[in-house]
């Protein structure tokens, strides 16, 4: 893959909802994606761009837990571009409650025990 092809993965396509979380650390990129998914219409494509290394793990995990279709995951110069699609119509509903619990567990792991 050439540098230009990789860089093009960070550019949205017509009709996509862009969630730009560059400069934020986890769990913020995943939380921004969740908020965008909740507001998006059924069948919408969303593109998350994040430069936190943990987003490479957390965002796809959240997408799978929430029942989103993962269309692509690309990386360029330390930033990832995750493209997902919200299910159409009355397909299985988003598991937002499960995703919220996942986010709470993730946040709990980040809290260090007091000494």
PDB file of N, CA and C in Angstrom:
ATOM      1  N   UNK A   1       0.857  -1.171   0.000  1.00  0.00           N
ATOM      2  CA  UNK A   1       0.000   0.000   0.000  1.00  0.00           C
ATOM      3  C   UNK A   1       0.901   1.232   0.000  1.00  0.00           C
ATOM      4  N   UNK A   2       0.643   2.157  -0.897  1.00  0.00           N
ATOM      5  CA  UNK A   2       1.437   3.375  -0.952  1.00  0.00           C
ATOM      6  C   UNK A   2       0.990   4.336   0.129  1.00  0.00           C
ATOM      7  N   UNK A   3       1.822   5.350   0.390  1.00  0.00           N
ATOM      8  CA  UNK A   3       1.501   6.343   1.415  1.00  0.00           C
ATOM      9  C   UNK A   3       0.199   7.064   1.069  1.00  0.00           C
ATOM     10  N   UNK A   4      -0.011   7.360  -0.204  1.00  0.00           N
ATOM     11  CA  UNK A   4      -1.241   8.038  -0.630  1.00  0.00           C
ATOM     12  C   UNK A   4      -2.479   7.174  -0.420  1.00  0.00           C
ATOM     13  N   UNK A   5      -2.354   5.858  -0.672  1.00  0.00           N
ATOM     14  CA  UNK A   5      -3.488   4.959  -0.456  1.00  0.00           C
ATOM     15  C   UNK A   5      -3.829   4.864   1.023  1.00  0.00           C
ATOM     16  N   UNK A   6      -2.809   4.767   1.870  1.00  0.00           N
ATOM     17  CA  UNK A   6      -3.045   4.694   3.314  1.00  0.00           C
ATOM     18  C   UNK A   6      -3.683   5.986   3.811  1.00  0.00           C
ATOM     19  N   UNK A   7      -3.181   7.137   3.357  1.00  0.00           N
ATOM     20  CA  UNK A   7      -3.714   8.419   3.789  1.00  0.00           C
ATOM     21  C   UNK A   7      -5.164   8.586   3.362  1.00  0.00           C
ATOM     22  N   UNK A   8      -5.547   7.994   2.224  1.00  0.00           N
ATOM     23  CA  UNK A   8      -6.924   8.124   1.749  1.00  0.00           C
ATOM     24  C   UNK A   8      -7.903   7.402   2.663  1.00  0.00           C
ATOM     25  N   UNK A   9      -7.439   6.457   3.477  1.00  0.00           N
ATOM     26  CA  UNK A   9      -8.315   5.750   4.411  1.00  0.00           C
ATOM     27  C   UNK A   9      -8.807   6.670   5.521  1.00  0.00           C
ATOM     28  N   UNK A  10      -8.097   7.797   5.745  1.00  0.00           N
ATOM     29  CA  UNK A  10      -8.487   8.731   6.785  1.00  0.00           C
ATOM     30  C   UNK A  10      -9.485   9.768   6.278  1.00  0.00           C
ATOM     31  N   UNK A  11      -9.813   9.734   4.999  1.00  0.00           N
ATOM     32  CA  UNK A  11     -10.732  10.692   4.394  1.00  0.00           C
ATOM     33  C   UNK A  11     -12.118  10.057   4.294  1.00  0.00           C
ATOM     34  N   UNK A  12     -13.137  10.811   4.668  1.00  0.00           N
ATOM     35  CA  UNK A  12     -14.492  10.267   4.627  1.00  0.00           C
ATOM     36  C   UNK A  12     -15.008  10.188   3.200  1.00  0.00           C
ATOM     37  N   UNK A  13     -15.947   9.286   3.014  1.00  0.00           N
ATOM     38  CA  UNK A  13     -16.647   9.155   1.744  1.00  0.00           C
ATOM     39  C   UNK A  13     -17.975   9.901   1.860  1.00  0.00           C
ATOM     40  N   UNK A  14     -18.603  10.249   0.742  1.00  0.00           N
ATOM     41  CA  UNK A  14     -19.892  10.944   0.814  1.00  0.00           C
ATOM     42  C   UNK A  14     -20.909  10.136   1.622  1.00  0.00           C
ATOM     43  N   UNK A  15     -21.610  10.818   2.508  1.00  0.00           N
ATOM     44  CA  UNK A  15     -22.638  10.168   3.307  1.00  0.00           C
ATOM     45  C   UNK A  15     -22.143   9.567   4.612  1.00  0.00           C
ATOM     46  N   UNK A  16     -20.839   9.565   4.845  1.00  0.00           N
ATOM     47  CA  UNK A  16     -20.304   9.039   6.095  1.00  0.00           C
ATOM     48  C   UNK A  16     -20.364  10.101   7.188  1.00  0.00           C
ATOM     49  N   UNK A  17     -20.499   9.633   8.410  1.00  0.00           N
ATOM     50  CA  UNK A  17     -20.440  10.511   9.570  1.00  0.00           C
ATOM     51  C   UNK A  17     -19.038  10.401  10.127  1.00  0.00           C
ATOM     52  N   UNK A  18     -18.350  11.528  10.233  1.00  0.00           N
ATOM     53  CA  UNK A  18     -16.980  11.541  10.719  1.00  0.00           C
ATOM     54  C   UNK A  18     -16.954  11.770  12.225  1.00  0.00           C
ATOM     55  N   UNK A  19     -16.232  10.905  12.922  1.00  0.00           N
ATOM     56  CA  UNK A  19     -16.008  11.051  14.357  1.00  0.00           C
ATOM     57  C   UNK A  19     -14.495  11.207  14.517  1.00  0.00           C
ATOM     58  N   UNK A  20     -14.038  12.451  14.636  1.00  0.00           N
ATOM     59  CA  UNK A  20     -12.608  12.728  14.722  1.00  0.00           C
ATOM     60  C   UNK A  20     -12.214  12.844  16.190  1.00  0.00           C
ATOM     61  N   UNK A  21     -11.515  11.840  16.689  1.00  0.00           N
ATOM     62  CA  UNK A  21     -11.113  11.809  18.091  1.00  0.00           C
ATOM     63  C   UNK A  21      -9.597  11.886  18.230  1.00  0.00           C
ATOM     64  N   UNK A  22      -8.932  12.442  17.226  1.00  0.00           N
ATOM     65  CA  UNK A  22      -7.479  12.592  17.324  1.00  0.00           C
ATOM     66  C   UNK A  22      -7.144  13.542  18.468  1.00  0.00           C
ATOM     67  N   UNK A  23      -6.102  13.186  19.206  1.00  0.00           N
ATOM     68  CA  UNK A  23      -5.675  14.008  20.329  1.00  0.00           C
ATOM     69  C   UNK A  23      -6.323  13.627  21.644  1.00  0.00           C
ATOM     70  N   UNK A  24      -7.263  12.685  21.623  1.00  0.00           N
ATOM     71  CA  UNK A  24      -7.939  12.240  22.845  1.00  0.00           C
ATOM     72  C   UNK A  24      -7.470  10.835  23.202  1.00  0.00           C
ATOM     73  N   UNK A  25      -7.403  10.550  24.472  1.00  0.00           N
ATOM     74  CA  UNK A  25      -6.994   9.246  24.967  1.00  0.00           C
ATOM     75  C   UNK A  25      -8.209   8.419  25.348  1.00  0.00           C
ATOM     76  N   UNK A  26      -8.049   7.109  25.305  1.00  0.00           N
ATOM     77  CA  UNK A  26      -9.139   6.199  25.656  1.00  0.00           C
ATOM     78  C   UNK A  26      -9.566   6.439  27.088  1.00  0.00           C
ATOM     79  N   UNK A  27     -10.844   6.340  27.315  1.00  0.00           N
ATOM     80  CA  UNK A  27     -11.898   5.804  26.457  1.00  0.00           C
ATOM     81  C   UNK A  27     -12.637   6.842  25.616  1.00  0.00           C
ATOM     82  N   UNK A  28     -12.128   8.077  25.511  1.00  0.00           N
ATOM     83  CA  UNK A  28     -12.845   9.145  24.805  1.00  0.00           C
ATOM     84  C   UNK A  28     -13.169   8.798  23.347  1.00  0.00           C
ATOM     85  N   UNK A  29     -12.233   8.262  22.529  1.00  0.00           N
ATOM     86  CA  UNK A  29     -12.603   7.943  21.145  1.00  0.00           C
ATOM     87  C   UNK A  29     -13.787   6.974  21.053  1.00  0.00           C
ATOM     88  N   UNK A  30     -13.785   5.953  21.901  1.00  0.00           N
ATOM     89  CA  UNK A  30     -14.875   4.979  21.885  1.00  0.00           C
ATOM     90  C   UNK A  30     -16.177   5.610  22.359  1.00  0.00           C
ATOM     91  N   UNK A  31     -16.114   6.452  23.356  1.00  0.00           N
ATOM     92  CA  UNK A  31     -17.323   7.131  23.841  1.00  0.00           C
ATOM     93  C   UNK A  31     -17.893   8.069  22.783  1.00  0.00           C
ATOM     94  N   UNK A  32     -17.023   8.757  22.046  1.00  0.00           N
ATOM     95  CA  UNK A  32     -17.504   9.628  20.964  1.00  0.00           C
ATOM     96  C   UNK A  32     -18.161   8.806  19.855  1.00  0.00           C
ATOM     97  N   UNK A  33     -17.581   7.650  19.546  1.00  0.00           N
ATOM     98  CA  UNK A  33     -18.188   6.771  18.551  1.00  0.00           C
ATOM     99  C   UNK A  33     -19.557   6.309  19.031  1.00  0.00           C
ATOM    100  N   UNK A  34     -19.652   5.909  20.288  1.00  0.00           N
ATOM    101  CA  UNK A  34     -20.939   5.459  20.834  1.00  0.00           C
ATOM    102  C   UNK A  34     -21.989   6.555  20.730  1.00  0.00           C
ATOM    103  N   UNK A  35     -21.639   7.778  21.093  1.00  0.00           N
ATOM    104  CA  UNK A  35     -22.585   8.894  21.032  1.00  0.00           C
ATOM    105  C   UNK A  35     -23.034   9.139  19.584  1.00  0.00           C
ATOM    106  N   UNK A  36     -22.100   9.066  18.643  1.00  0.00           N
ATOM    107  CA  UNK A  36     -22.448   9.271  17.240  1.00  0.00           C
ATOM    108  C   UNK A  36     -23.359   8.163  16.729  1.00  0.00           C
ATOM    109  N   UNK A  37     -23.118   6.926  17.156  1.00  0.00           N
ATOM    110  CA  UNK A  37     -23.954   5.795  16.742  1.00  0.00           C
ATOM    111  C   UNK A  37     -25.372   5.967  17.270  1.00  0.00           C
ATOM    112  N   UNK A  38     -25.492   6.406  18.522  1.00  0.00           N
ATOM    113  CA  UNK A  38     -26.821   6.599  19.115  1.00  0.00           C
ATOM    114  C   UNK A  38     -27.641   7.620  18.333  1.00  0.00           C
ATOM    115  N   UNK A  39     -26.979   8.643  17.792  1.00  0.00           N
ATOM    116  CA  UNK A  39     -27.673   9.722  17.067  1.00  0.00           C
ATOM    117  C   UNK A  39     -27.848   9.432  15.579  1.00  0.00           C
ATOM    118  N   UNK A  40     -27.102   8.476  15.043  1.00  0.00           N
ATOM    119  CA  UNK A  40     -27.113   8.198  13.604  1.00  0.00           C
ATOM    120  C   UNK A  40     -28.365   7.421  13.200  1.00  0.00           C
ATOM    121  N   UNK A  41     -28.834   7.643  11.968  1.00  0.00           N
ATOM    122  CA  UNK A  41     -29.974   6.860  11.487  1.00  0.00           C
ATOM    123  C   UNK A  41     -29.551   5.420  11.177  1.00  0.00           C
ATOM    124  N   UNK A  42     -30.517   4.529  11.118  1.00  0.00           N
ATOM    125  CA  UNK A  42     -30.240   3.130  10.776  1.00  0.00           C
ATOM    126  C   UNK A  42     -29.563   3.057   9.415  1.00  0.00           C
ATOM    127  N   UNK A  43     -28.566   2.214   9.303  1.00  0.00           N
ATOM    128  CA  UNK A  43     -27.845   2.035   8.042  1.00  0.00           C
ATOM    129  C   UNK A  43     -26.723   3.031   7.813  1.00  0.00           C
ATOM    130  N   UNK A  44     -26.529   3.973   8.733  1.00  0.00           N
ATOM    131  CA  UNK A  44     -25.497   5.001   8.562  1.00  0.00           C
ATOM    132  C   UNK A  44     -24.103   4.391   8.666  1.00  0.00           C
ATOM    133  N   UNK A  45     -23.179   4.973   7.884  1.00  0.00           N
ATOM    134  CA  UNK A  45     -21.765   4.610   7.966  1.00  0.00           C
ATOM    135  C   UNK A  45     -21.067   5.667   8.800  1.00  0.00           C
ATOM    136  N   UNK A  46     -20.243   5.227   9.742  1.00  0.00           N
ATOM    137  CA  UNK A  46     -19.507   6.139  10.601  1.00  0.00           C
ATOM    138  C   UNK A  46     -18.023   5.824  10.499  1.00  0.00           C
ATOM    139  N   UNK A  47     -17.205   6.862  10.450  1.00  0.00           N
ATOM    140  CA  UNK A  47     -15.751   6.690  10.377  1.00  0.00           C
ATOM    141  C   UNK A  47     -15.131   7.349  11.599  1.00  0.00           C
ATOM    142  N   UNK A  48     -14.506   6.536  12.441  1.00  0.00           N
ATOM    143  CA  UNK A  48     -13.782   7.024  13.615  1.00  0.00           C
ATOM    144  C   UNK A  48     -12.321   7.180  13.238  1.00  0.00           C
ATOM    145  N   UNK A  49     -11.763   8.359  13.508  1.00  0.00           N
ATOM    146  CA  UNK A  49     -10.329   8.577  13.335  1.00  0.00           C
ATOM    147  C   UNK A  49      -9.765   8.893  14.708  1.00  0.00           C
ATOM    148  N   UNK A  50      -8.787   8.108  15.141  1.00  0.00           N
ATOM    149  CA  UNK A  50      -8.192   8.279  16.461  1.00  0.00           C
ATOM    150  C   UNK A  50      -6.696   7.980  16.391  1.00  0.00           C
ATOM    151  N   UNK A  51      -5.936   8.665  17.234  1.00  0.00           N
ATOM    152  CA  UNK A  51      -4.496   8.422  17.247  1.00  0.00           C
ATOM    153  C   UNK A  51      -3.998   7.807  18.559  1.00  0.00           C
ATOM    154  N   UNK A  52      -4.906   7.446  19.445  1.00  0.00           N
ATOM    155  CA  UNK A  52      -4.522   6.752  20.674  1.00  0.00           C
ATOM    156  C   UNK A  52      -4.318   5.274  20.352  1.00  0.00           C
ATOM    157  N   UNK A  53      -3.175   4.704  20.718  1.00  0.00           N
ATOM    158  CA  UNK A  53      -2.924   3.291  20.407  1.00  0.00           C
ATOM    159  C   UNK A  53      -3.984   2.332  20.968  1.00  0.00           C
ATOM    160  N   UNK A  54      -4.576   2.648  22.112  1.00  0.00           N
ATOM    161  CA  UNK A  54      -5.598   1.776  22.692  1.00  0.00           C
ATOM    162  C   UNK A  54      -6.889   1.778  21.872  1.00  0.00           C
ATOM    163  N   UNK A  55      -7.131   2.825  21.095  1.00  0.00           N
ATOM    164  CA  UNK A  55      -8.343   2.879  20.266  1.00  0.00           C
ATOM    165  C   UNK A  55      -8.334   1.764  19.230  1.00  0.00           C
ATOM    166  N   UNK A  56      -7.157   1.327  18.822  1.00  0.00           N
ATOM    167  CA  UNK A  56      -7.030   0.237  17.852  1.00  0.00           C
ATOM    168  C   UNK A  56      -7.655  -1.047  18.406  1.00  0.00           C
ATOM    169  N   UNK A  57      -7.642  -1.190  19.725  1.00  0.00           N
ATOM    170  CA  UNK A  57      -8.219  -2.364  20.380  1.00  0.00           C
ATOM    171  C   UNK A  57      -9.643  -2.079  20.852  1.00  0.00           C
ATOM    172  N   UNK A  58      -9.816  -0.961  21.542  1.00  0.00           N
ATOM    173  CA  UNK A  58     -11.093  -0.650  22.192  1.00  0.00           C
ATOM    174  C   UNK A  58     -12.236  -0.382  21.220  1.00  0.00           C
ATOM    175  N   UNK A  59     -11.992   0.402  20.179  1.00  0.00           N
ATOM    176  CA  UNK A  59     -13.081   0.775  19.269  1.00  0.00           C
ATOM    177  C   UNK A  59     -13.664  -0.431  18.525  1.00  0.00           C
ATOM    178  N   UNK A  60     -12.839  -1.324  17.936  1.00  0.00           N
ATOM    179  CA  UNK A  60     -13.425  -2.507  17.296  1.00  0.00           C
ATOM    180  C   UNK A  60     -14.150  -3.413  18.293  1.00  0.00           C
ATOM    181  N   UNK A  61     -13.625  -3.505  19.511  1.00  0.00           N
ATOM    182  CA  UNK A  61     -14.287  -4.318  20.530  1.00  0.00           C
ATOM    183  C   UNK A  61     -15.662  -3.730  20.858  1.00  0.00           C
ATOM    184  N   UNK A  62     -15.725  -2.412  21.031  1.00  0.00           N
ATOM    185  CA  UNK A  62     -17.004  -1.758  21.283  1.00  0.00           C
ATOM    186  C   UNK A  62     -17.967  -2.009  20.124  1.00  0.00           C
ATOM    187  N   UNK A  63     -17.481  -1.852  18.886  1.00  0.00           N
ATOM    188  CA  UNK A  63     -18.339  -2.027  17.714  1.00  0.00           C
ATOM    189  C   UNK A  63     -18.947  -3.423  17.688  1.00  0.00           C
ATOM    190  N   UNK A  64     -18.146  -4.420  17.977  1.00  0.00           N
ATOM    191  CA  UNK A  64     -18.655  -5.798  17.996  1.00  0.00           C
ATOM    192  C   UNK A  64     -19.680  -5.981  19.108  1.00  0.00           C
ATOM    193  N   UNK A  65     -19.402  -5.442  20.296  1.00  0.00           N
ATOM    194  CA  UNK A  65     -20.333  -5.547  21.428  1.00  0.00           C
ATOM    195  C   UNK A  65     -21.651  -4.832  21.134  1.00  0.00           C
ATOM    196  N   UNK A  66     -21.589  -3.722  20.408  1.00  0.00           N
ATOM    197  CA  UNK A  66     -22.781  -2.927  20.120  1.00  0.00           C
ATOM    198  C   UNK A  66     -23.563  -3.469  18.927  1.00  0.00           C
ATOM    199  N   UNK A  67     -23.049  -4.498  18.257  1.00  0.00           N
ATOM    200  CA  UNK A  67     -23.753  -5.082  17.121  1.00  0.00           C
ATOM    201  C   UNK A  67     -23.561  -4.323  15.825  1.00  0.00           C
ATOM    202  N   UNK A  68     -22.503  -3.523  15.736  1.00  0.00           N
ATOM    203  CA  UNK A  68     -22.217  -2.765  14.517  1.00  0.00           C
ATOM    204  C   UNK A  68     -21.452  -3.640  13.534  1.00  0.00           C
ATOM    205  N   UNK A  69     -21.629  -3.376  12.256  1.00  0.00           N
ATOM    206  CA  UNK A  69     -20.869  -4.076  11.226  1.00  0.00           C
ATOM    207  C   UNK A  69     -19.566  -3.318  11.006  1.00  0.00           C
ATOM    208  N   UNK A  70     -18.435  -3.993  11.186  1.00  0.00           N
ATOM    209  CA  UNK A  70     -17.132  -3.368  10.957  1.00  0.00           C
ATOM    210  C   UNK A  70     -16.805  -3.516   9.479  1.00  0.00           C
ATOM    211  N   UNK A  71     -16.723  -2.381   8.774  1.00  0.00           N
ATOM    212  CA  UNK A  71     -16.479  -2.395   7.335  1.00  0.00           C
ATOM    213  C   UNK A  71     -14.995  -2.350   7.005  1.00  0.00           C
ATOM    214  N   UNK A  72     -14.219  -1.585   7.785  1.00  0.00           N
ATOM    215  CA  UNK A  72     -12.777  -1.540   7.552  1.00  0.00           C
ATOM    216  C   UNK A  72     -12.061  -0.974   8.761  1.00  0.00           C
ATOM    217  N   UNK A  73     -10.793  -1.315   8.853  1.00  0.00           N
ATOM    218  CA  UNK A  73      -9.912  -0.791   9.893  1.00  0.00           C
ATOM    219  C   UNK A  73      -8.566  -0.571   9.220  1.00  0.00           C
ATOM    220  N   UNK A  74      -8.134   0.697   9.133  1.00  0.00           N
ATOM    221  CA  UNK A  74      -6.879   1.037   8.472  1.00  0.00           C
ATOM    222  C   UNK A  74      -6.044   1.902   9.405  1.00  0.00           C
ATOM    223  N   UNK A  75      -4.745   1.937   9.139  1.00  0.00           N
ATOM    224  CA  UNK A  75      -3.838   2.735   9.963  1.00  0.00           C
ATOM    225  C   UNK A  75      -2.909   3.523   9.065  1.00  0.00           C
ATOM    226  N   UNK A  76      -2.615   4.771   9.485  1.00  0.00           N
ATOM    227  CA  UNK A  76      -1.676   5.605   8.745  1.00  0.00           C
ATOM    228  C   UNK A  76      -1.018   6.575   9.708  1.00  0.00           C
ATOM    229  N   UNK A  77       0.286   6.553   9.771  1.00  0.00           N
ATOM    230  CA  UNK A  77       1.066   7.483  10.596  1.00  0.00           C
ATOM    231  C   UNK A  77       0.573   7.542  12.034  1.00  0.00           C
ATOM    232  N   UNK A  78       0.248   6.396  12.599  1.00  0.00           N
ATOM    233  CA  UNK A  78      -0.174   6.346  13.984  1.00  0.00           C
ATOM    234  C   UNK A  78      -1.645   6.605  14.234  1.00  0.00           C
ATOM    235  N   UNK A  79      -2.403   6.960  13.204  1.00  0.00           N
ATOM    236  CA  UNK A  79      -3.846   7.174  13.363  1.00  0.00           C
ATOM    237  C   UNK A  79      -4.591   5.989  12.752  1.00  0.00           C
ATOM    238  N   UNK A  80      -5.701   5.619  13.385  1.00  0.00           N
ATOM    239  CA  UNK A  80      -6.525   4.553  12.826  1.00  0.00           C
ATOM    240  C   UNK A  80      -7.790   5.156  12.250  1.00  0.00           C
ATOM    241  N   UNK A  81      -8.336   4.468  11.274  1.00  0.00           N
ATOM    242  CA  UNK A  81      -9.635   4.826  10.703  1.00  0.00           C
ATOM    243  C   UNK A  81     -10.489   3.561  10.753  1.00  0.00           C
ATOM    244  N   UNK A  82     -11.509   3.584  11.585  1.00  0.00           N
ATOM    245  CA  UNK A  82     -12.431   2.471  11.733  1.00  0.00           C
ATOM    246  C   UNK A  82     -13.749   2.885  11.106  1.00  0.00           C
ATOM    247  N   UNK A  83     -14.224   2.110  10.135  1.00  0.00           N
ATOM    248  CA  UNK A  83     -15.505   2.399   9.485  1.00  0.00           C
ATOM    249  C   UNK A  83     -16.494   1.322   9.902  1.00  0.00           C
ATOM    250  N   UNK A  84     -17.637   1.765  10.434  1.00  0.00           N
ATOM    251  CA  UNK A  84     -18.684   0.846  10.888  1.00  0.00           C
ATOM    252  C   UNK A  84     -20.013   1.254  10.277  1.00  0.00           C
ATOM    253  N   UNK A  85     -20.947   0.312  10.279  1.00  0.00           N
ATOM    254  CA  UNK A  85     -22.304   0.594   9.804  1.00  0.00           C
ATOM    255  C   UNK A  85     -23.288   0.214  10.893  1.00  0.00           C
ATOM    256  N   UNK A  86     -24.232   1.128  11.147  1.00  0.00           N
ATOM    257  CA  UNK A  86     -25.296   0.860  12.106  1.00  0.00           C
ATOM    258  C   UNK A  86     -26.305  -0.053  11.436  1.00  0.00           C
ATOM    259  N   UNK A  87     -26.828  -1.057  12.140  1.00  0.00           N
ATOM    260  CA  UNK A  87     -27.779  -1.989  11.525  1.00  0.00           C
ATOM    261  C   UNK A  87     -29.005  -1.276  10.948  1.00  0.00           C
ATOM    262  N   UNK A  88     -29.566  -1.868   9.902  1.00  0.00           N
ATOM    263  CA  UNK A  88     -30.754  -1.319   9.251  1.00  0.00           C
ATOM    264  C   UNK A  88     -32.024  -1.659  10.011  1.00  0.00           C
ATOM    265  N   UNK A  89     -32.993  -0.785   9.895  1.00  0.00           N
ATOM    266  CA  UNK A  89     -34.354  -1.006  10.367  1.00  0.00           C
ATOM    267  C   UNK A  89     -34.500  -1.758  11.654  1.00  0.00           C
ATOM    268  N   UNK A  90     -35.267  -2.859  11.590  1.00  0.00           N
ATOM    269  CA  UNK A  90     -35.587  -3.613  12.798  1.00  0.00           C
ATOM    270  C   UNK A  90     -34.666  -4.806  12.977  1.00  0.00           C
ATOM    271  N   UNK A  91     -33.484  -4.712  12.408  1.00  0.00           N
ATOM    272  CA  UNK A  91     -32.495  -5.749  12.690  1.00  0.00           C
ATOM    273  C   UNK A  91     -32.220  -5.695  14.183  1.00  0.00           C
ATOM    274  N   UNK A  92     -31.415  -6.604  14.678  1.00  0.00           N
ATOM    275  CA  UNK A  92     -31.216  -6.638  16.124  1.00  0.00           C
ATOM    276  C   UNK A  92     -30.823  -5.246  16.631  1.00  0.00           C
ATOM    277  N   UNK A  93     -31.431  -4.831  17.743  1.00  0.00           N
ATOM    278  CA  UNK A  93     -31.154  -3.487  18.254  1.00  0.00           C
ATOM    279  C   UNK A  93     -29.724  -3.378  18.764  1.00  0.00           C
ATOM    280  N   UNK A  94     -29.216  -2.160  18.788  1.00  0.00           N
ATOM    281  CA  UNK A  94     -27.877  -1.943  19.321  1.00  0.00           C
ATOM    282  C   UNK A  94     -27.837  -2.333  20.785  1.00  0.00           C
ATOM    283  N   UNK A  95     -26.761  -2.957  21.153  1.00  0.00           N
ATOM    284  CA  UNK A  95     -26.591  -3.361  22.543  1.00  0.00           C
ATOM    285  C   UNK A  95     -25.879  -2.239  23.298  1.00  0.00           C
ATOM    286  N   UNK A  96     -26.514  -1.076  23.322  1.00  0.00           N
ATOM    287  CA  UNK A  96     -25.881   0.083  23.938  1.00  0.00           C
ATOM    288  C   UNK A  96     -25.679  -0.135  25.428  1.00  0.00           C
ATOM    289  N   UNK A  97     -26.630  -0.798  26.109  1.00  0.00           N
ATOM    290  CA  UNK A  97     -26.446  -1.048  27.534  1.00  0.00           C
ATOM    291  C   UNK A  97     -25.209  -1.907  27.777  1.00  0.00           C
ATOM    292  N   UNK A  98     -25.005  -2.916  26.952  1.00  0.00           N
ATOM    293  CA  UNK A  98     -23.815  -3.755  27.084  1.00  0.00           C
ATOM    294  C   UNK A  98     -22.563  -2.928  26.820  1.00  0.00           C
ATOM    295  N   UNK A  99     -22.643  -2.034  25.846  1.00  0.00           N
ATOM    296  CA  UNK A  99     -21.502  -1.190  25.531  1.00  0.00           C
ATOM    297  C   UNK A  99     -21.217  -0.222  26.676  1.00  0.00           C
ATOM    298  N   UNK A 100     -22.248   0.279  27.317  1.00  0.00           N
ATOM    299  CA  UNK A 100     -22.041   1.174  28.466  1.00  0.00           C
ATOM    300  C   UNK A 100     -21.354   0.415  29.600  1.00  0.00           C
ATOM    301  N   UNK A 101     -21.816  -0.826  29.855  1.00  0.00           N
ATOM    302  CA  UNK A 101     -21.176  -1.624  30.893  1.00  0.00           C
ATOM    303  C   UNK A 101     -19.719  -1.883  30.537  1.00  0.00           C
ATOM    304  N   UNK A 102     -19.448  -2.134  29.248  1.00  0.00           N
ATOM    305  CA  UNK A 102     -18.078  -2.350  28.805  1.00  0.00           C
ATOM    306  C   UNK A 102     -17.254  -1.101  29.077  1.00  0.00           C
ATOM    307  N   UNK A 103     -17.792   0.078  28.789  1.00  0.00           N
ATOM    308  CA  UNK A 103     -17.084   1.332  29.029  1.00  0.00           C
ATOM    309  C   UNK A 103     -16.816   1.552  30.506  1.00  0.00           C
ATOM    310  N   UNK A 104     -17.772   1.173  31.339  1.00  0.00           N
ATOM    311  CA  UNK A 104     -17.578   1.315  32.780  1.00  0.00           C
ATOM    312  C   UNK A 104     -16.490   0.368  33.271  1.00  0.00           C
ATOM    313  N   UNK A 105     -16.464  -0.858  32.732  1.00  0.00           N
ATOM    314  CA  UNK A 105     -15.408  -1.802  33.121  1.00  0.00           C
ATOM    315  C   UNK A 105     -14.056  -1.276  32.677  1.00  0.00           C
ATOM    316  N   UNK A 106     -14.012  -0.701  31.474  1.00  0.00           N
ATOM    317  CA  UNK A 106     -12.761  -0.151  30.934  1.00  0.00           C
ATOM    318  C   UNK A 106     -12.277   0.985  31.825  1.00  0.00           C
ATOM    319  N   UNK A 107     -13.182   1.866  32.226  1.00  0.00           N
ATOM    320  CA  UNK A 107     -12.807   2.982  33.085  1.00  0.00           C
ATOM    321  C   UNK A 107     -12.351   2.482  34.453  1.00  0.00           C
ATOM    322  N   UNK A 108     -12.990   1.443  34.976  1.00  0.00           N
ATOM    323  CA  UNK A 108     -12.622   0.905  36.285  1.00  0.00           C
ATOM    324  C   UNK A 108     -11.202   0.346  36.252  1.00  0.00           C
ATOM    325  N   UNK A 109     -10.800  -0.244  35.134  1.00  0.00           N
ATOM    326  CA  UNK A 109      -9.448  -0.786  35.027  1.00  0.00           C
ATOM    327  C   UNK A 109      -8.411   0.313  35.028  1.00  0.00           C
ATOM    328  N   UNK A 110      -8.805   1.529  34.634  1.00  0.00           N
ATOM    329  CA  UNK A 110      -7.870   2.635  34.549  1.00  0.00           C
ATOM    330  C   UNK A 110      -7.618   3.277  35.914  1.00  0.00           C
ATOM    331  N   UNK A 111      -8.469   3.003  36.893  1.00  0.00           N
ATOM    332  CA  UNK A 111      -8.326   3.586  38.221  1.00  0.00           C
ATOM    333  C   UNK A 111      -7.311   2.757  39.006  1.00  0.00           C
ATOM    334  N   UNK A 112      -6.302   3.412  39.483  1.00  0.00           N
ATOM    335  CA  UNK A 112      -5.256   2.713  40.234  1.00  0.00           C
ATOM    336  C   UNK A 112      -5.670   2.606  41.696  1.00  0.00           C
ATOM    337  N   UNK A 113      -5.364   1.474  42.321  1.00  0.00           N
ATOM    338  CA  UNK A 113      -5.702   1.344  43.738  1.00  0.00           C
ATOM    339  C   UNK A 113      -4.884   2.328  44.579  1.00  0.00           C
ATOM    340  N   UNK A 114      -5.493   2.827  45.632  1.00  0.00           N
ATOM    341  CA  UNK A 114      -4.768   3.766  46.499  1.00  0.00           C
ATOM    342  C   UNK A 114      -3.750   2.995  47.334  1.00  0.00           C
ATOM    343  N   UNK A 115      -2.650   3.639  47.640  1.00  0.00           N
ATOM    344  CA  UNK A 115      -1.593   2.947  48.393  1.00  0.00           C
ATOM    345  C   UNK A 115      -1.717   3.154  49.872  1.00  0.00           C
TER     346      UNK A 115
END
